[in-house]
Amino acid sequence: MRQAVFDGEESRIRWTEVPGEEPARVYLHGLGSMSTAYHAHIAARPELAGRRSLFMDLPGHGLSDRPRHFGYTLEEHADAVAAALNTAGIAGAELIAHSMGGAVAIVLAHRRPELVSRLVLTEANLDAFPPLTAGSSAIATYQEQEFVEEAFWRVLDAVGPVWAATMRLADPRALHRSAVGLRRGCDPMMRTILEGLDIDRVYLQGEKSGELADRAGLEAAGVRVLTVPGAGHNVMFDNPDAFAAAVAGTI
């Protein structure tokens, strides 16, 4: 495990690292998750082994600190990841990012382009105000203190055992602020940033999740959109073969 200070109060973002060849692959998790649980089984596959791999826990999640003063916006999450990459001596990384982590990765590529050479995004949030069925929108319907004191436990019961296994490790206040920030998006919006980036960009959409909004616009901008058979939101669990092939660049 390694760590880096990401704010003025010595709060630390932490990650588990596997040594290997450059360019490094940096795995970013979604809201209420952690990177090793969602990505370690992918990075260990033969077609991906041998590369330096970092399993990064965003502030408020997993092994990382959860400062009460922190805003947990997409920009702040991205800056924390940038601090980690600076400490690790990494530039030109491939970011393998799921859901909210995908939005953070897009913002990071925009704010610190020298740190990112490729994006592999899995059902990343691209627009503000996702439907109420999305986890971030549901969490953001609560006031912060209400969520921290009461609703967090109801949400854990409702999300199912897989998501709850990592969500219960997240700080409730950080979880709520992250959800609010994700629902708000950024300026420019994630979709606009993604379309304008001049790097290799792959977007994975689970077949069971339905059609991706304005897929044609993304493809016209050079984003390679892949629909993954038999997969829902958690493509890395539902179809690990296809997910690993997308990371390896063989599909």
mmCIF file of C-alpha atoms in Angstrom:
data_model
loop_
_atom_site.group_PDB
_atom_site.id
_atom_site.type_symbol
_atom_site.label_atom_id
_atom_site.label_comp_id
_atom_site.label_asym_id
_atom_site.label_seq_id
_atom_site.Cartn_x
_atom_site.Cartn_y
_atom_site.Cartn_z
ATOM 1 C CA MET A 1 0.000 0.000 0.000
ATOM 2 C CA ARG A 2 1.224 3.516 -0.861
ATOM 3 C CA GLN A 3 -0.138 6.956 -0.017
ATOM 4 C CA ALA A 4 0.031 10.617 -0.973
ATOM 5 C CA VAL A 5 -1.130 13.828 0.708
ATOM 6 C CA PHE A 6 -3.942 15.444 -1.278
ATOM 7 C CA ASP A 7 -4.957 18.512 0.748
ATOM 8 C CA GLY A 8 -3.653 21.112 3.179
ATOM 9 C CA GLU A 9 -4.502 19.040 6.245
ATOM 10 C CA GLU A 10 -2.272 16.040 5.485
ATOM 11 C CA SER A 11 -5.168 13.832 4.359
ATOM 12 C CA ARG A 12 -3.949 10.877 2.334
ATOM 13 C CA ILE A 13 -5.194 9.064 -0.723
ATOM 14 C CA ARG A 14 -4.046 5.425 -0.761
ATOM 15 C CA TRP A 15 -3.584 2.719 -3.310
ATOM 16 C CA THR A 16 -2.301 -0.821 -3.687
ATOM 17 C CA GLU A 17 0.401 -1.119 -6.331
ATOM 18 C CA VAL A 18 1.723 -4.032 -8.380
ATOM 19 C CA PRO A 19 5.123 -3.437 -10.022
ATOM 20 C CA GLY A 20 5.624 -3.924 -13.737
ATOM 21 C CA GLU A 21 6.317 -2.239 -17.022
ATOM 22 C CA GLU A 22 5.187 1.237 -18.021
ATOM 23 C CA PRO A 23 2.895 2.806 -19.006
ATOM 24 C CA ALA A 24 1.104 2.215 -15.744
ATOM 25 C CA ARG A 25 -2.519 1.235 -15.570
ATOM 26 C CA VAL A 26 -4.488 3.081 -12.908
ATOM 27 C CA TYR A 27 -7.797 1.554 -11.842
ATOM 28 C CA LEU A 28 -10.508 3.853 -10.461
ATOM 29 C CA HIS A 29 -13.690 2.590 -8.824
ATOM 30 C CA GLY A 30 -17.231 3.908 -8.775
ATOM 31 C CA LEU A 31 -19.329 5.565 -6.074
ATOM 32 C CA GLY A 32 -19.256 3.576 -2.830
ATOM 33 C CA SER A 33 -16.742 1.060 -4.160
ATOM 34 C CA MET A 34 -13.021 0.337 -3.943
ATOM 35 C CA SER A 35 -10.569 -0.511 -6.674
ATOM 36 C CA THR A 36 -9.083 -3.842 -5.611
ATOM 37 C CA ALA A 37 -12.496 -5.452 -5.199
ATOM 38 C CA TYR A 38 -13.606 -4.418 -8.680
ATOM 39 C CA HIS A 39 -10.402 -4.657 -10.688
ATOM 40 C CA ALA A 40 -7.683 -6.838 -9.137
ATOM 41 C CA HIS A 41 -9.056 -10.002 -10.750
ATOM 42 C CA ILE A 42 -8.841 -8.277 -14.138
ATOM 43 C CA ALA A 43 -5.295 -6.947 -13.757
ATOM 44 C CA ALA A 44 -4.072 -10.423 -12.762
ATOM 45 C CA ARG A 45 -5.215 -12.044 -16.006
ATOM 46 C CA PRO A 46 -2.398 -13.334 -18.261
ATOM 47 C CA GLU A 47 -3.160 -10.890 -21.068
ATOM 48 C CA LEU A 48 -2.790 -7.954 -18.663
ATOM 49 C CA ALA A 49 -0.105 -9.186 -16.281
ATOM 50 C CA GLY A 50 3.338 -7.595 -16.233
ATOM 51 C CA ARG A 51 2.225 -3.968 -16.255
ATOM 52 C CA ARG A 52 2.593 -1.583 -13.362
ATOM 53 C CA SER A 53 -0.897 -1.395 -11.875
ATOM 54 C CA LEU A 54 -2.332 0.941 -9.248
ATOM 55 C CA PHE A 55 -5.636 0.240 -7.531
ATOM 56 C CA MET A 56 -6.622 3.696 -6.313
ATOM 57 C CA ASP A 57 -9.209 4.362 -3.600
ATOM 58 C CA LEU A 58 -10.786 7.788 -4.004
ATOM 59 C CA PRO A 59 -11.002 10.071 -0.949
ATOM 60 C CA GLY A 60 -13.698 8.926 1.457
ATOM 61 C CA HIS A 61 -13.601 5.384 0.070
ATOM 62 C CA GLY A 62 -11.782 2.172 0.862
ATOM 63 C CA LEU A 63 -8.340 2.716 2.387
ATOM 64 C CA SER A 64 -8.145 6.466 1.767
ATOM 65 C CA ASP A 65 -8.718 9.196 4.333
ATOM 66 C CA ARG A 66 -12.119 10.842 4.623
ATOM 67 C CA PRO A 67 -11.613 14.458 5.719
ATOM 68 C CA ARG A 68 -14.766 16.166 6.905
ATOM 69 C CA HIS A 69 -13.825 19.524 5.335
ATOM 70 C CA PHE A 70 -13.320 18.061 1.823
ATOM 71 C CA GLY A 71 -15.950 18.790 -0.839
ATOM 72 C CA TYR A 72 -15.680 15.503 -2.787
ATOM 73 C CA THR A 73 -16.504 17.164 -6.107
ATOM 74 C CA LEU A 74 -15.332 15.557 -9.327
ATOM 75 C CA GLU A 75 -12.592 18.175 -9.598
ATOM 76 C CA GLU A 76 -11.389 17.543 -6.051
ATOM 77 C CA HIS A 77 -11.362 13.776 -6.588
ATOM 78 C CA ALA A 78 -9.388 14.291 -9.805
ATOM 79 C CA ASP A 79 -6.868 16.534 -8.070
ATOM 80 C CA ALA A 80 -6.391 13.903 -5.341
ATOM 81 C CA VAL A 81 -5.653 11.250 -7.973
ATOM 82 C CA ALA A 82 -3.235 13.669 -9.627
ATOM 83 C CA ALA A 83 -1.420 14.064 -6.293
ATOM 84 C CA ALA A 84 -1.118 10.279 -6.068
ATOM 85 C CA LEU A 85 0.266 9.985 -9.598
ATOM 86 C CA ASN A 86 2.754 12.782 -8.922
ATOM 87 C CA THR A 87 3.952 10.983 -5.783
ATOM 88 C CA ALA A 88 4.191 7.705 -7.697
ATOM 89 C CA GLY A 89 6.207 9.364 -10.465
ATOM 90 C CA ILE A 90 3.664 8.457 -13.124
ATOM 91 C CA ALA A 91 2.853 10.273 -16.351
ATOM 92 C CA GLY A 92 1.017 9.071 -19.428
ATOM 93 C CA ALA A 93 -1.011 6.471 -17.519
ATOM 94 C CA GLU A 94 -3.850 4.376 -18.852
ATOM 95 C CA LEU A 95 -6.904 4.995 -16.663
ATOM 96 C CA ILE A 96 -9.294 2.058 -16.312
ATOM 97 C CA ALA A 97 -12.283 3.664 -14.662
ATOM 98 C CA HIS A 98 -15.783 2.556 -13.660
ATOM 99 C CA SER A 99 -18.930 4.669 -13.227
ATOM 100 C CA MET A 100 -18.106 7.708 -11.042
ATOM 101 C CA GLY A 101 -14.420 6.814 -11.401
ATOM 102 C CA GLY A 102 -14.873 7.290 -15.131
ATOM 103 C CA ALA A 103 -16.151 10.816 -14.606
ATOM 104 C CA VAL A 104 -13.181 11.515 -12.338
ATOM 105 C CA ALA A 105 -10.817 10.106 -14.987
ATOM 106 C CA ILE A 106 -12.286 12.368 -17.664
ATOM 107 C CA VAL A 107 -11.885 15.425 -15.445
ATOM 108 C CA LEU A 108 -8.311 14.399 -14.611
ATOM 109 C CA ALA A 109 -7.447 14.029 -18.311
ATOM 110 C CA HIS A 110 -8.809 17.532 -18.865
ATOM 111 C CA ARG A 111 -7.055 19.191 -15.913
ATOM 112 C CA ARG A 112 -3.756 17.298 -16.116
ATOM 113 C CA PRO A 113 -3.399 15.958 -19.673
ATOM 114 C CA GLU A 114 0.245 14.990 -19.173
ATOM 115 C CA LEU A 115 -0.830 12.336 -16.670
ATOM 116 C CA VAL A 116 -3.187 10.431 -18.987
ATOM 117 C CA SER A 117 -2.489 8.643 -22.288
ATOM 118 C CA ARG A 118 -5.601 6.455 -22.581
ATOM 119 C CA LEU A 119 -9.068 6.084 -21.093
ATOM 120 C CA VAL A 120 -11.003 2.835 -20.764
ATOM 121 C CA LEU A 121 -14.331 3.884 -19.265
ATOM 122 C CA THR A 122 -16.996 1.497 -18.018
ATOM 123 C CA GLU A 123 -20.468 3.065 -17.907
ATOM 124 C CA ALA A 124 -18.929 6.363 -16.840
ATOM 125 C CA ASN A 125 -21.207 9.270 -15.950
ATOM 126 C CA LEU A 126 -21.117 11.725 -18.849
ATOM 127 C CA ASP A 127 -24.006 14.070 -18.065
ATOM 128 C CA ALA A 128 -25.476 15.909 -15.087
ATOM 129 C CA PHE A 129 -28.665 14.819 -13.342
ATOM 130 C CA PRO A 130 -28.778 11.076 -14.152
ATOM 131 C CA PRO A 131 -32.149 9.354 -13.676
ATOM 132 C CA LEU A 132 -33.393 8.704 -10.147
ATOM 133 C CA THR A 133 -32.690 5.003 -10.650
ATOM 134 C CA ALA A 134 -28.953 5.817 -10.601
ATOM 135 C CA GLY A 135 -27.293 5.344 -7.228
ATOM 136 C CA SER A 136 -25.905 8.872 -7.107
ATOM 137 C CA SER A 137 -29.281 10.469 -7.798
ATOM 138 C CA ALA A 138 -30.988 8.361 -5.136
ATOM 139 C CA ILE A 139 -28.378 9.250 -2.520
ATOM 140 C CA ALA A 140 -28.449 12.935 -3.489
ATOM 141 C CA THR A 141 -32.195 13.173 -2.795
ATOM 142 C CA TYR A 142 -31.380 13.228 0.928
ATOM 143 C CA GLN A 143 -30.014 16.168 2.848
ATOM 144 C CA GLU A 144 -26.451 15.517 3.978
ATOM 145 C CA GLN A 145 -27.110 15.195 7.702
ATOM 146 C CA GLU A 146 -30.204 13.060 7.118
ATOM 147 C CA PHE A 147 -28.156 10.697 4.995
ATOM 148 C CA VAL A 148 -25.295 10.526 7.486
ATOM 149 C CA GLU A 149 -27.506 9.896 10.519
ATOM 150 C CA GLU A 150 -30.271 7.715 9.081
ATOM 151 C CA ALA A 151 -30.510 7.045 5.360
ATOM 152 C CA PHE A 152 -27.045 5.541 4.883
ATOM 153 C CA TRP A 153 -28.149 2.349 6.612
ATOM 154 C CA ARG A 154 -31.353 2.134 4.576
ATOM 155 C CA VAL A 155 -29.376 2.558 1.380
ATOM 156 C CA LEU A 156 -26.998 -0.242 2.406
ATOM 157 C CA ASP A 157 -29.968 -2.567 2.851
ATOM 158 C CA ALA A 158 -31.386 -1.571 -0.522
ATOM 159 C CA VAL A 159 -28.333 -1.815 -2.793
ATOM 160 C CA GLY A 160 -27.685 -5.526 -2.442
ATOM 161 C CA PRO A 161 -24.793 -7.482 -0.926
ATOM 162 C CA VAL A 162 -22.144 -6.848 -3.600
ATOM 163 C CA TRP A 163 -22.294 -3.064 -3.599
ATOM 164 C CA ALA A 164 -22.977 -2.940 0.141
ATOM 165 C CA ALA A 165 -19.749 -4.877 0.820
ATOM 166 C CA THR A 166 -17.683 -1.877 -0.280
ATOM 167 C CA MET A 167 -20.178 0.919 0.353
ATOM 168 C CA ARG A 168 -20.188 0.172 4.079
ATOM 169 C CA LEU A 169 -16.442 0.971 4.089
ATOM 170 C CA ALA A 170 -17.057 4.450 2.663
ATOM 171 C CA ASP A 171 -17.611 7.441 4.916
ATOM 172 C CA PRO A 172 -21.326 8.361 4.746
ATOM 173 C CA ARG A 173 -20.633 12.085 4.493
ATOM 174 C CA ALA A 174 -18.069 11.528 1.736
ATOM 175 C CA LEU A 175 -20.480 9.216 -0.054
ATOM 176 C CA HIS A 176 -23.249 11.809 -0.005
ATOM 177 C CA ARG A 177 -21.026 14.680 -1.120
ATOM 178 C CA SER A 178 -19.553 12.517 -3.887
ATOM 179 C CA ALA A 179 -23.058 11.650 -5.078
ATOM 180 C CA VAL A 180 -24.087 15.316 -5.070
ATOM 181 C CA GLY A 181 -20.947 16.273 -6.976
ATOM 182 C CA LEU A 182 -21.447 13.497 -9.495
ATOM 183 C CA ARG A 183 -25.061 14.502 -10.045
ATOM 184 C CA ARG A 184 -23.990 18.109 -10.589
ATOM 185 C CA GLY A 185 -21.232 17.183 -13.024
ATOM 186 C CA CYS A 186 -18.570 19.696 -14.006
ATOM 187 C CA ASP A 187 -17.974 22.624 -16.345
ATOM 188 C CA PRO A 188 -17.460 21.788 -19.135
ATOM 189 C CA MET A 189 -19.564 18.636 -18.765
ATOM 190 C CA MET A 190 -17.871 15.237 -18.861
ATOM 191 C CA ARG A 191 -19.322 14.331 -22.241
ATOM 192 C CA THR A 192 -17.992 17.542 -23.794
ATOM 193 C CA ILE A 193 -14.549 16.953 -22.307
ATOM 194 C CA LEU A 194 -14.466 13.339 -23.475
ATOM 195 C CA GLU A 195 -15.387 14.260 -27.024
ATOM 196 C CA GLY A 196 -12.590 16.828 -27.161
ATOM 197 C CA LEU A 197 -9.729 14.736 -25.763
ATOM 198 C CA ASP A 198 -6.956 13.812 -28.167
ATOM 199 C CA ILE A 199 -6.111 10.400 -26.702
ATOM 200 C CA ASP A 200 -7.302 6.825 -27.165
ATOM 201 C CA ARG A 201 -10.778 6.564 -25.609
ATOM 202 C CA VAL A 202 -12.826 3.397 -25.151
ATOM 203 C CA TYR A 203 -16.302 3.357 -23.597
ATOM 204 C CA LEU A 204 -17.840 0.078 -22.409
ATOM 205 C CA GLN A 205 -21.621 -0.150 -22.154
ATOM 206 C CA GLY A 206 -23.262 -3.232 -20.676
ATOM 207 C CA GLU A 207 -25.831 -4.790 -22.996
ATOM 208 C CA LYS A 208 -28.322 -5.080 -20.132
ATOM 209 C CA SER A 209 -28.029 -1.369 -19.337
ATOM 210 C CA GLY A 210 -29.646 -0.298 -22.601
ATOM 211 C CA GLU A 211 -28.431 2.016 -25.317
ATOM 212 C CA LEU A 212 -25.917 4.707 -24.448
ATOM 213 C CA ALA A 213 -27.280 8.222 -24.879
ATOM 214 C CA ASP A 214 -25.957 9.961 -28.015
ATOM 215 C CA ARG A 215 -23.671 7.101 -28.888
ATOM 216 C CA ALA A 216 -23.402 8.450 -32.412
ATOM 217 C CA GLY A 217 -22.031 11.759 -31.131
ATOM 218 C CA LEU A 218 -19.336 10.021 -29.093
ATOM 219 C CA GLU A 219 -18.335 7.823 -32.018
ATOM 220 C CA ALA A 220 -18.209 10.809 -34.345
ATOM 221 C CA ALA A 221 -15.736 12.369 -31.909
ATOM 222 C CA GLY A 222 -13.522 9.279 -32.091
ATOM 223 C CA VAL A 223 -14.638 7.485 -28.928
ATOM 224 C CA ARG A 224 -14.786 3.721 -29.498
ATOM 225 C CA VAL A 225 -18.052 2.558 -27.902
ATOM 226 C CA LEU A 226 -18.341 -1.175 -27.235
ATOM 227 C CA THR A 227 -21.548 -2.885 -26.133
ATOM 228 C CA VAL A 228 -20.565 -5.811 -23.894
ATOM 229 C CA PRO A 229 -22.801 -8.900 -24.257
ATOM 230 C CA GLY A 230 -24.461 -10.272 -21.147
ATOM 231 C CA ALA A 231 -23.231 -7.443 -18.938
ATOM 232 C CA GLY A 232 -24.924 -4.835 -16.824
ATOM 233 C CA HIS A 233 -23.341 -1.919 -14.995
ATOM 234 C CA ASN A 234 -20.539 -4.042 -13.507
ATOM 235 C CA VAL A 235 -19.014 -5.232 -16.763
ATOM 236 C CA MET A 236 -15.838 -6.459 -15.028
ATOM 237 C CA PHE A 237 -17.912 -8.987 -13.073
ATOM 238 C CA ASP A 238 -20.497 -9.873 -15.704
ATOM 239 C CA ASN A 239 -18.153 -10.406 -18.663
ATOM 240 C CA PRO A 240 -14.538 -10.360 -17.474
ATOM 241 C CA ASP A 241 -13.240 -11.797 -20.768
ATOM 242 C CA ALA A 242 -14.578 -8.893 -22.778
ATOM 243 C CA PHE A 243 -13.541 -6.385 -20.142
ATOM 244 C CA ALA A 244 -9.950 -7.661 -20.075
ATOM 245 C CA ALA A 245 -9.808 -7.660 -23.879
ATOM 246 C CA ALA A 246 -10.921 -4.024 -23.943
ATOM 247 C CA VAL A 247 -8.243 -3.063 -21.426
ATOM 248 C CA ALA A 248 -5.640 -4.985 -23.433
ATOM 249 C CA GLY A 249 -6.818 -3.304 -26.629
ATOM 250 C CA THR A 250 -7.526 -6.551 -28.470
ATOM 251 C CA ILE A 251 -11.172 -5.810 -29.233
#
